[in-house]
Tab-separated table of C-alpha atoms in Angstrom:
chain	number	residue	atom	x	y	z
A	1	MET	CA	-32.663	-41.187	3.946
A	2	THR	CA	-34.469	-43.131	6.658
A	3	ASN	CA	-32.541	-46.250	7.626
A	4	SER	CA	-34.360	-49.292	6.240
A	5	PHE	CA	-31.418	-51.692	6.534
A	6	GLY	CA	-32.146	-52.266	10.212
A	7	SER	CA	-35.427	-53.961	9.305
A	8	PHE	CA	-33.485	-56.857	7.738
A	9	CYS	CA	-31.510	-57.772	10.866
A	10	ASP	CA	-31.577	-57.696	14.653
A	11	ASP	CA	-28.871	-55.033	15.065
A	12	PHE	CA	-27.450	-52.567	12.562
A	13	PHE	CA	-24.363	-50.362	12.805
A	14	VAL	CA	-22.624	-47.772	10.624
A	15	GLU	CA	-18.924	-47.124	11.150
A	16	MET	CA	-16.331	-44.874	9.595
A	17	CYS	CA	-12.719	-45.934	10.012
A	18	VAL	CA	-9.524	-44.051	9.197
A	19	ASN	CA	-6.399	-46.221	9.156
A	20	THR	CA	-3.131	-44.291	9.371
A	21	GLN	CA	0.410	-45.004	8.238
A	22	LEU	CA	1.974	-43.522	11.375
A	23	ASP	CA	0.966	-43.967	14.991
A	24	LEU	CA	-1.553	-41.469	16.300
A	25	PRO	CA	-0.569	-38.945	19.002
A	26	THR	CA	-0.642	-40.237	22.579
A	27	GLN	CA	0.033	-37.017	24.504
A	28	ARG	CA	-2.500	-36.383	27.259
A	29	ASP	CA	-3.347	-32.832	26.167
A	30	THR	CA	-3.831	-33.824	22.525
A	31	ILE	CA	-6.137	-36.733	23.379
A	32	LEU	CA	-8.233	-34.728	25.832
A	33	SER	CA	-8.501	-31.699	23.536
A	34	PHE	CA	-9.710	-33.909	20.687
A	35	PHE	CA	-12.425	-35.598	22.725
A	36	GLU	CA	-13.440	-32.357	24.466
A	37	ARG	CA	-13.952	-30.763	21.053
A	38	ILE	CA	-16.215	-33.650	20.002
A	39	GLN	CA	-18.141	-33.564	23.283
A	40	LYS	CA	-18.718	-29.836	22.900
A	41	GLN	CA	-20.470	-30.485	19.591
A	42	TYR	CA	-22.139	-33.738	20.723
A	43	PRO	CA	-22.732	-33.446	24.511
A	44	GLN	CA	-24.604	-36.779	24.606
A	45	LEU	CA	-21.225	-38.497	24.272
A	46	SER	CA	-20.324	-38.402	27.946
A	47	SER	CA	-18.622	-41.713	28.773
A	48	PHE	CA	-14.835	-41.534	28.356
A	49	SER	CA	-12.560	-44.507	28.965
A	50	ARG	CA	-9.138	-45.936	28.279
A	51	ARG	CA	-8.973	-49.683	27.727
A	52	GLU	CA	-6.156	-52.087	28.565
A	53	THR	CA	-5.225	-52.186	24.877
A	54	GLY	CA	-4.444	-48.458	24.985
A	55	GLU	CA	-7.584	-47.546	23.041
A	56	TYR	CA	-9.339	-44.318	24.042
A	57	SER	CA	-13.093	-44.129	23.585
A	58	LEU	CA	-15.812	-41.508	24.005
A	59	GLU	CA	-19.293	-43.023	23.947
A	60	GLN	CA	-22.974	-42.266	24.253
A	61	GLU	CA	-24.867	-44.915	26.183
A	62	GLU	CA	-28.578	-45.677	26.363
A	63	GLN	CA	-29.963	-48.422	28.600
A	64	GLY	CA	-26.494	-49.826	29.129
A	65	GLN	CA	-25.727	-50.082	25.398
A	66	ARG	CA	-23.465	-47.773	23.448
A	67	THR	CA	-25.242	-45.979	20.632
A	68	ARG	CA	-22.529	-43.654	19.332
A	69	TRP	CA	-18.789	-43.747	19.787
A	70	VAL	CA	-15.459	-42.291	18.747
A	71	SER	CA	-12.363	-44.368	19.457
A	72	LEU	CA	-8.632	-43.885	18.979
A	73	GLU	CA	-6.329	-46.872	18.651
A	74	LEU	CA	-2.636	-46.958	17.826
A	75	ASP	CA	-3.161	-46.281	14.109
A	76	ARG	CA	-6.933	-46.191	13.690
A	77	ILE	CA	-9.803	-43.778	14.287
A	78	THR	CA	-13.299	-45.280	14.400
A	79	VAL	CA	-16.600	-43.405	14.536
A	80	GLY	CA	-19.768	-45.473	14.877
A	81	TRP	CA	-23.524	-45.236	15.340
A	82	ALA	CA	-25.808	-48.102	16.340
A	83	GLU	CA	-29.310	-48.203	14.874
A	84	PRO	CA	-29.335	-44.691	13.375
A	85	HIS	CA	-32.852	-43.567	12.485
A	86	LYS	CA	-31.485	-41.701	9.475
A	87	LEU	CA	-28.278	-42.664	7.729
A	88	HIS	CA	-27.674	-39.003	6.924
A	89	ASP	CA	-27.369	-38.253	10.656
A	90	ALA	CA	-24.722	-40.951	11.045
A	91	TYR	CA	-22.782	-39.652	8.049
A	92	ALA	CA	-22.925	-36.068	9.373
A	93	PHE	CA	-21.571	-37.191	12.761
A	94	GLN	CA	-18.766	-39.164	11.137
A	95	THR	CA	-17.896	-36.387	8.707
A	96	ALA	CA	-17.693	-33.875	11.565
A	97	VAL	CA	-15.060	-36.024	13.270
A	98	LEU	CA	-13.270	-36.649	9.969
A	99	GLU	CA	-12.913	-32.907	9.448
A	100	LEU	CA	-11.373	-32.481	12.914
A	101	ILE	CA	-8.568	-35.022	12.659
A	102	PRO	CA	-6.205	-33.047	10.370
A	103	PHE	CA	-6.176	-30.132	12.816
A	104	MET	CA	-6.321	-31.948	16.151
A	105	LEU	CA	-4.474	-35.202	15.427
A	106	GLY	CA	-2.258	-34.155	12.522
A	107	VAL	CA	-3.651	-36.765	10.120
A	108	ASN	CA	-3.391	-35.641	6.491
A	109	VAL	CA	-3.743	-37.448	3.173
A	110	LEU	CA	-0.075	-38.475	3.190
A	111	ASP	CA	-0.638	-40.274	6.505
A	112	MET	CA	-4.044	-41.739	5.621
A	113	ASP	CA	-3.607	-45.376	4.626
A	114	SER	CA	-7.302	-46.100	4.032
A	115	LEU	CA	-10.767	-44.668	4.617
A	116	ASP	CA	-13.692	-47.032	5.254
A	117	VAL	CA	-17.437	-46.968	5.626
A	118	THR	CA	-18.810	-50.217	7.055
A	119	PHE	CA	-22.384	-51.417	7.434
A	120	SER	CA	-22.622	-54.190	10.039
A	121	MET	CA	-25.643	-56.440	10.535
A	122	ASP	CA	-26.209	-58.943	13.349
A	123	PHE	CA	-28.599	-61.891	13.043
A	124	ASP	CA	-29.680	-63.607	16.256
A	125	TYR	CA	-29.592	-67.380	16.017
A	126	GLN	CA	-29.032	-69.983	18.721
A	127	GLY	CA	-27.625	-72.892	16.759
A	128	ASN	CA	-24.813	-73.809	14.389
A	129	HIS	CA	-23.955	-70.562	12.614
A	130	ASP	CA	-21.741	-72.362	10.122
A	131	GLU	CA	-24.632	-74.513	8.893
A	132	VAL	CA	-26.699	-71.382	8.282
A	133	ILE	CA	-23.896	-69.665	6.368
A	134	VAL	CA	-23.146	-72.735	4.242
A	135	GLU	CA	-26.803	-73.220	3.336
A	136	ALA	CA	-27.410	-69.540	2.635
A	137	LEU	CA	-24.260	-68.667	0.698
A	138	LEU	CA	-22.287	-71.778	-0.270
A	139	GLY	CA	-24.894	-74.471	-0.876
A	140	ALA	CA	-24.192	-74.804	-4.608
A	141	SER	CA	-20.449	-74.159	-4.404
A	142	SER	CA	-17.487	-76.517	-4.511
A	143	PHE	CA	-16.988	-76.066	-0.761
A	144	SER	CA	-20.260	-77.849	-0.015
A	145	ALA	CA	-18.855	-81.053	-1.567
A	146	LEU	CA	-16.892	-81.593	1.651
A	147	LEU	CA	-20.175	-82.010	3.510
A	148	ASP	CA	-20.749	-85.277	1.617
A	149	LEU	CA	-18.007	-86.886	3.704
A	150	PRO	CA	-19.088	-89.261	6.490
A	151	LYS	CA	-19.836	-87.469	9.796
A	152	SER	CA	-19.024	-84.141	8.162
A	153	ARG	CA	-20.445	-80.956	9.682
A	154	PRO	CA	-19.344	-77.360	9.093
A	155	ILE	CA	-17.429	-75.982	12.087
A	156	GLY	CA	-15.634	-73.028	10.538
A	157	CYS	CA	-17.269	-70.984	7.794
A	158	CYS	CA	-16.488	-67.259	7.650
A	159	PRO	CA	-16.473	-66.304	3.948
A	160	SER	CA	-14.925	-63.023	2.835
A	161	PHE	CA	-14.691	-61.512	-0.640
A	162	VAL	CA	-13.083	-58.304	-1.919
A	163	VAL	CA	-13.647	-56.673	-5.312
A	164	SER	CA	-12.230	-53.543	-6.902
A	165	LEU	CA	-14.618	-50.716	-7.760
A	166	SER	CA	-12.136	-48.670	-9.805
A	167	GLU	CA	-9.551	-49.380	-12.482
A	168	ASP	CA	-6.663	-48.464	-10.180
A	169	CYS	CA	-8.064	-50.734	-7.421
A	170	ARG	CA	-7.897	-47.893	-4.905
A	171	LEU	CA	-11.647	-48.162	-4.305
A	172	GLN	CA	-12.751	-51.572	-3.078
A	173	ALA	CA	-15.755	-53.362	-1.611
A	174	ARG	CA	-15.550	-56.197	0.890
A	175	VAL	CA	-18.285	-58.438	2.239
A	176	ALA	CA	-17.604	-60.828	5.099
A	177	VAL	CA	-19.840	-63.101	7.150
A	178	GLU	CA	-18.703	-64.185	10.606
A	179	SER	CA	-19.793	-67.255	12.532
A	180	ARG	CA	-19.293	-67.412	16.290
A	181	THR	CA	-19.902	-71.146	16.593
A	182	THR	CA	-16.977	-73.225	17.861
A	183	ALA	CA	-16.187	-76.926	17.580
A	184	PHE	CA	-16.905	-77.153	21.324
A	185	ASP	CA	-20.432	-75.803	20.734
A	186	VAL	CA	-21.104	-78.328	17.969
A	187	ARG	CA	-19.629	-81.241	19.886
A	188	ASN	CA	-21.778	-80.543	22.954
A	189	GLU	CA	-24.782	-79.189	21.023
A	190	LYS	CA	-24.917	-76.180	23.328
A	191	TYR	CA	-25.141	-72.855	21.575
A	192	LYS	CA	-25.004	-69.348	23.041
A	193	SER	CA	-28.087	-67.220	22.411
A	194	GLU	CA	-26.279	-63.906	22.850
A	195	GLU	CA	-23.744	-64.395	20.044
A	196	PRO	CA	-25.095	-63.511	16.568
A	197	ILE	CA	-24.090	-64.221	13.009
A	198	SER	CA	-22.543	-60.998	11.695
A	199	LEU	CA	-22.285	-59.562	8.204
A	200	TYR	CA	-19.863	-56.741	7.416
A	201	PHE	CA	-19.977	-54.735	4.202
A	202	THR	CA	-17.181	-52.222	3.687
A	203	VAL	CA	-16.376	-49.753	0.942
A	204	ARG	CA	-12.714	-48.837	1.352
A	205	ARG	CA	-10.642	-46.174	-0.356
A	206	TYR	CA	-6.853	-46.006	-0.511
A	207	PRO	CA	-6.423	-42.264	-1.127
A	208	GLN	CA	-4.058	-40.856	-3.698
A	209	PRO	CA	-1.553	-38.782	-1.685
A	210	THR	CA	-2.312	-35.520	-3.472
A	211	PRO	CA	-2.752	-32.105	-1.808
A	212	GLY	CA	-6.264	-31.644	-3.211
A	213	PHE	CA	-7.786	-34.755	-1.632
A	214	ASP	CA	-11.058	-33.956	0.180
A	215	ALA	CA	-11.585	-36.691	2.769
A	216	ALA	CA	-15.125	-35.630	3.694
A	217	LYS	CA	-16.251	-35.551	0.058
A	218	ALA	CA	-14.619	-38.926	-0.606
A	219	PHE	CA	-16.265	-40.454	2.457
A	220	LEU	CA	-19.740	-39.287	1.448
A	221	GLU	CA	-19.190	-40.705	-2.035
A	222	GLN	CA	-18.278	-44.041	-0.440
A	223	CYS	CA	-21.462	-43.905	1.655
A	224	ARG	CA	-23.535	-43.378	-1.483
A	225	ILE	CA	-21.835	-46.304	-3.218
A	226	ALA	CA	-22.239	-48.526	-0.166
A	227	GLU	CA	-25.953	-47.743	0.129
A	228	GLN	CA	-26.565	-48.541	-3.524
A	229	LEU	CA	-24.655	-51.811	-3.333
A	230	MET	CA	-26.570	-52.749	-0.197
A	231	PHE	CA	-29.839	-52.420	-2.102
A	232	ASP	CA	-28.584	-53.999	-5.334
A	233	LYS	CA	-26.355	-56.831	-4.079
A	234	ILE	CA	-25.969	-57.298	-0.340
A	235	ILE	CA	-29.621	-57.409	0.758
A	236	PRO	CA	-30.914	-59.752	-1.999
A	237	CYS	CA	-27.820	-61.951	-2.363
A	238	PHE	CA	-26.535	-62.216	1.213
A	239	VAL	CA	-28.961	-60.865	3.810
A	240	GLN	CA	-32.196	-62.405	2.581
A	241	PRO	CA	-30.665	-65.891	2.096
A	242	ILE	CA	-29.280	-65.743	5.652
A	243	ASN	CA	-32.677	-64.713	7.006
A	244	ASN	CA	-34.368	-67.505	5.043
A	245	ALA	CA	-31.930	-70.129	6.344
A	246	ILE	CA	-32.484	-68.957	9.925
A	247	ALA	CA	-36.276	-68.925	9.495
A	248	GLN	CA	-36.270	-72.535	8.267
A	249	ARG	CA	-34.580	-73.616	11.502
A	250	ARG	CA	-36.999	-71.926	13.881
Protein backbone atom coordinates (compact mmCIF):
# COMPACT_ATOMS: atom_id res chain seq x y z
CA MET A 1 0.00 0.00 0.00
CA THR A 2 1.02 3.62 -0.51
CA ASN A 3 2.40 5.12 2.68
CA SER A 4 -0.17 7.55 4.09
CA PHE A 5 1.28 7.69 7.61
CA GLY A 6 3.88 10.23 6.53
CA SER A 7 1.14 12.78 5.90
CA PHE A 8 0.43 12.93 9.66
CA CYS A 9 3.96 13.93 10.70
CA ASP A 10 7.10 15.71 9.55
CA ASP A 11 9.27 12.58 9.25
CA PHE A 12 8.29 8.92 9.09
CA PHE A 13 10.45 5.81 9.40
CA VAL A 14 9.93 2.05 9.27
CA GLU A 15 12.43 -0.21 11.02
CA MET A 16 12.84 -3.93 11.49
CA CYS A 17 14.94 -5.02 14.44
CA VAL A 18 16.23 -8.48 15.36
CA ASN A 19 17.54 -8.76 18.92
CA THR A 20 19.73 -11.80 19.56
CA GLN A 21 20.56 -13.83 22.65
CA LEU A 22 24.23 -14.22 21.71
CA ASP A 23 26.65 -11.64 20.37
CA LEU A 24 26.77 -11.32 16.61
CA PRO A 25 29.92 -12.31 14.67
CA THR A 26 32.68 -9.69 14.55
CA GLN A 27 35.12 -11.35 12.13
CA ARG A 28 36.17 -9.06 9.29
CA ASP A 29 35.33 -11.52 6.51
CA THR A 30 31.88 -12.30 7.93
CA ILE A 31 30.95 -8.63 8.31
CA LEU A 32 32.18 -7.66 4.84
CA SER A 33 30.56 -10.66 3.14
CA PHE A 34 27.22 -9.83 4.75
CA PHE A 35 27.23 -6.20 3.66
CA GLU A 36 28.62 -7.02 0.20
CA ARG A 37 25.73 -9.44 -0.31
CA ILE A 38 23.23 -6.70 0.61
CA GLN A 39 24.96 -4.13 -1.60
CA LYS A 40 24.89 -6.53 -4.54
CA GLN A 41 21.10 -6.68 -4.27
CA TYR A 42 20.68 -3.00 -3.31
CA PRO A 43 23.57 -1.07 -4.96
CA GLN A 44 22.17 2.29 -3.79
CA LEU A 45 23.43 1.42 -0.31
CA SER A 46 26.99 2.59 -0.83
CA SER A 47 28.10 4.29 2.40
CA PHE A 48 29.79 1.85 4.81
CA SER A 49 31.07 2.90 8.22
CA ARG A 50 32.10 1.64 11.62
CA ARG A 51 31.18 3.83 14.57
CA GLU A 52 33.02 4.29 17.86
CA THR A 53 30.42 2.09 19.56
CA GLY A 54 31.47 -0.83 17.35
CA GLU A 55 28.31 -0.62 15.23
CA TYR A 56 28.69 -1.36 11.52
CA SER A 57 26.35 0.39 9.11
CA LEU A 58 25.64 0.32 5.38
CA GLU A 59 23.52 3.27 4.26
CA GLN A 60 21.94 4.95 1.29
CA GLU A 61 22.16 8.73 1.44
CA GLU A 62 20.23 11.40 -0.43
CA GLN A 63 20.96 15.10 0.03
CA GLY A 64 23.04 14.38 3.10
CA GLN A 65 20.29 12.35 4.82
CA ARG A 66 20.20 8.59 5.15
CA THR A 67 17.17 7.03 3.51
CA ARG A 68 17.86 3.32 3.94
CA TRP A 69 20.21 1.51 6.27
CA VAL A 70 21.32 -1.84 7.64
CA SER A 71 23.25 -1.81 10.91
CA LEU A 72 24.90 -4.45 13.07
CA GLU A 73 25.41 -3.86 16.78
CA LEU A 74 26.67 -6.25 19.43
CA ASP A 75 23.38 -8.18 19.64
CA ARG A 76 21.05 -6.34 17.29
CA ILE A 77 20.38 -6.09 13.56
CA THR A 78 18.40 -3.07 12.37
CA VAL A 79 17.04 -2.44 8.89
CA GLY A 80 15.34 0.90 8.25
CA TRP A 81 13.77 3.06 5.56
CA ALA A 82 12.97 6.76 5.87
CA GLU A 83 9.88 8.09 4.12
CA PRO A 84 9.13 5.00 2.00
CA HIS A 85 6.68 5.77 -0.80
CA LYS A 86 5.17 2.31 -0.42
CA LEU A 87 5.27 0.35 2.80
CA HIS A 88 5.45 -2.86 0.79
CA ASP A 89 8.84 -1.77 -0.60
CA ALA A 90 10.17 -1.23 2.92
CA TYR A 91 8.89 -4.62 4.06
CA ALA A 92 10.45 -6.35 1.03
CA PHE A 93 13.83 -4.74 1.75
CA GLN A 94 13.67 -5.73 5.41
CA THR A 95 12.51 -9.26 4.65
CA ALA A 96 15.37 -9.73 2.18
CA VAL A 97 17.88 -8.92 4.93
CA LEU A 98 15.98 -11.06 7.44
CA GLU A 99 16.28 -14.06 5.13
CA LEU A 100 20.05 -13.56 4.84
CA ILE A 101 20.96 -13.52 8.52
CA PRO A 102 20.59 -17.27 9.25
CA PHE A 103 23.07 -18.11 6.49
CA MET A 104 25.51 -15.21 6.77
CA LEU A 105 25.41 -14.37 10.49
CA GLY A 106 24.31 -17.70 11.96
CA VAL A 107 21.19 -16.28 13.62
CA ASN A 108 18.46 -18.91 13.99
CA VAL A 109 15.24 -19.06 15.99
CA LEU A 110 17.05 -20.40 19.06
CA ASP A 111 19.25 -17.29 19.07
CA MET A 112 16.49 -14.80 18.19
CA ASP A 113 15.36 -13.04 21.36
CA SER A 114 12.80 -10.77 19.69
CA LEU A 115 11.66 -9.53 16.28
CA ASP A 116 10.29 -5.99 15.94
CA VAL A 117 8.63 -3.77 13.40
CA THR A 118 8.62 -0.11 14.45
CA PHE A 119 6.86 2.88 12.93
CA SER A 120 8.51 6.14 14.04
CA MET A 121 6.99 9.59 13.58
CA ASP A 122 8.67 12.95 14.23
CA PHE A 123 6.72 16.14 14.91
CA ASP A 124 8.58 19.44 14.55
CA TYR A 125 7.87 21.84 17.38
CA GLN A 126 10.04 24.59 18.85
CA GLY A 127 8.72 24.85 22.38
CA ASN A 128 8.10 22.78 25.50
CA HIS A 129 7.55 19.25 24.21
CA ASP A 130 6.38 18.06 27.61
CA GLU A 131 3.51 20.56 27.65
CA VAL A 132 2.36 19.29 24.26
CA ILE A 133 2.50 15.65 25.35
CA VAL A 134 0.67 16.31 28.63
CA GLU A 135 -2.10 18.25 26.89
CA ALA A 136 -2.47 15.76 24.06
CA LEU A 137 -2.28 12.48 25.99
CA LEU A 138 -2.50 13.04 29.75
CA GLY A 139 -4.79 16.05 30.18
CA ALA A 140 -7.58 14.11 31.91
CA SER A 141 -5.33 11.68 33.78
CA SER A 142 -4.19 11.58 37.39
CA PHE A 143 -0.73 12.77 36.34
CA SER A 144 -2.10 16.17 35.33
CA ALA A 145 -3.12 16.83 38.95
CA LEU A 146 0.52 17.63 39.70
CA LEU A 147 0.27 20.62 37.38
CA ASP A 148 -2.09 22.27 39.89
CA LEU A 149 0.87 22.83 42.21
CA PRO A 150 2.28 26.37 42.44
CA LYS A 151 4.90 27.13 39.76
CA SER A 152 4.46 23.64 38.34
CA ARG A 153 5.44 22.98 34.73
CA PRO A 154 6.06 19.64 33.01
CA ILE A 155 9.78 19.05 32.41
CA GLY A 156 9.87 15.30 31.87
CA CYS A 157 7.01 13.52 30.13
CA CYS A 158 7.85 10.48 27.99
CA PRO A 159 4.91 8.07 28.35
CA SER A 160 5.28 4.44 27.30
CA PHE A 161 2.72 1.64 27.33
CA VAL A 162 2.98 -2.05 26.41
CA VAL A 163 0.08 -4.46 25.83
CA SER A 164 -0.04 -8.13 24.94
CA LEU A 165 -1.60 -9.13 21.62
CA SER A 166 -1.70 -12.88 22.31
CA GLU A 167 -2.66 -15.11 25.22
CA ASP A 168 0.92 -16.25 25.76
CA CYS A 169 2.15 -12.62 25.72
CA ARG A 170 4.76 -13.45 23.09
CA LEU A 171 3.23 -10.89 20.72
CA GLN A 172 3.17 -7.37 22.12
CA ALA A 173 2.54 -3.78 21.08
CA ARG A 174 4.32 -0.78 22.54
CA VAL A 175 3.67 2.91 22.03
CA ALA A 176 6.07 5.52 23.38
CA VAL A 177 6.26 9.28 23.01
CA GLU A 178 9.59 11.03 23.55
CA SER A 179 10.17 14.64 24.52
CA ARG A 180 13.55 16.25 23.90
CA THR A 181 12.94 19.27 26.11
CA THR A 182 15.24 19.66 29.11
CA ALA A 183 14.88 21.60 32.35
CA PHE A 184 17.60 23.93 31.01
CA ASP A 185 15.43 24.70 27.95
CA VAL A 186 12.40 25.49 30.11
CA ARG A 187 14.35 27.56 32.60
CA ASN A 188 15.88 29.74 29.87
CA GLU A 189 12.87 29.57 27.52
CA LYS A 190 15.16 28.69 24.64
CA TYR A 191 14.07 25.72 22.60
CA LYS A 192 15.88 23.95 19.76
CA SER A 193 14.03 23.93 16.44
CA GLU A 194 15.84 20.87 15.09
CA GLU A 195 14.77 18.46 17.85
CA PRO A 196 11.28 16.96 17.32
CA ILE A 197 8.74 15.20 19.47
CA SER A 198 8.93 11.52 18.51
CA LEU A 199 6.37 8.74 18.62
CA TYR A 200 7.41 5.09 18.36
CA PHE A 201 4.96 2.27 17.74
CA THR A 202 6.38 -1.25 17.87
CA VAL A 203 4.87 -4.68 17.38
CA ARG A 204 7.29 -7.16 18.94
CA ARG A 205 7.35 -10.93 18.83
CA TYR A 206 9.26 -13.24 21.17
CA PRO A 207 9.52 -16.32 18.94
CA GLN A 208 8.83 -19.82 20.15
CA PRO A 209 12.15 -21.67 19.70
CA THR A 210 10.73 -24.32 17.38
CA PRO A 211 12.39 -25.61 14.18
CA GLY A 212 9.42 -24.63 12.00
CA PHE A 213 9.47 -20.91 12.82
CA ASP A 214 9.37 -18.77 9.65
CA ALA A 215 10.85 -15.39 10.55
CA ALA A 216 9.90 -13.69 7.28
CA LYS A 217 6.28 -14.84 7.52
CA ALA A 218 6.10 -13.77 11.16
CA PHE A 219 7.56 -10.36 10.36
CA LEU A 220 5.04 -9.69 7.58
CA GLU A 221 2.22 -10.68 9.92
CA GLN A 222 3.55 -8.16 12.45
CA CYS A 223 3.63 -5.49 9.74
CA ARG A 224 -0.01 -6.18 8.91
CA ILE A 225 -0.99 -5.96 12.58
CA ALA A 226 1.02 -2.77 13.07
CA GLU A 227 -0.59 -1.09 10.05
CA GLN A 228 -4.08 -1.94 11.25
CA LEU A 229 -3.39 -0.69 14.77
CA MET A 230 -1.92 2.51 13.34
CA PHE A 231 -5.20 3.21 11.55
CA ASP A 232 -7.46 2.05 14.39
CA LYS A 233 -5.65 3.33 17.49
CA ILE A 234 -2.39 5.20 17.03
CA ILE A 235 -3.43 7.84 14.47
CA PRO A 236 -6.76 8.85 16.10
CA CYS A 237 -5.74 8.45 19.75
CA PHE A 238 -2.11 9.61 19.76
CA VAL A 239 -1.03 11.27 16.52
CA GLN A 240 -4.00 13.54 15.90
CA PRO A 241 -4.11 14.83 19.52
CA ILE A 242 -0.38 15.64 19.30
CA ASN A 243 -0.90 17.48 16.02
CA ASN A 244 -3.85 19.40 17.49
CA ALA A 245 -1.85 20.44 20.56
CA ILE A 246 1.02 21.65 18.37
CA ALA A 247 -1.35 23.54 16.04
CA GLN A 248 -2.90 25.41 18.98
CA ARG A 249 0.54 26.74 19.93
CA ARG A 250 1.49 28.06 16.51
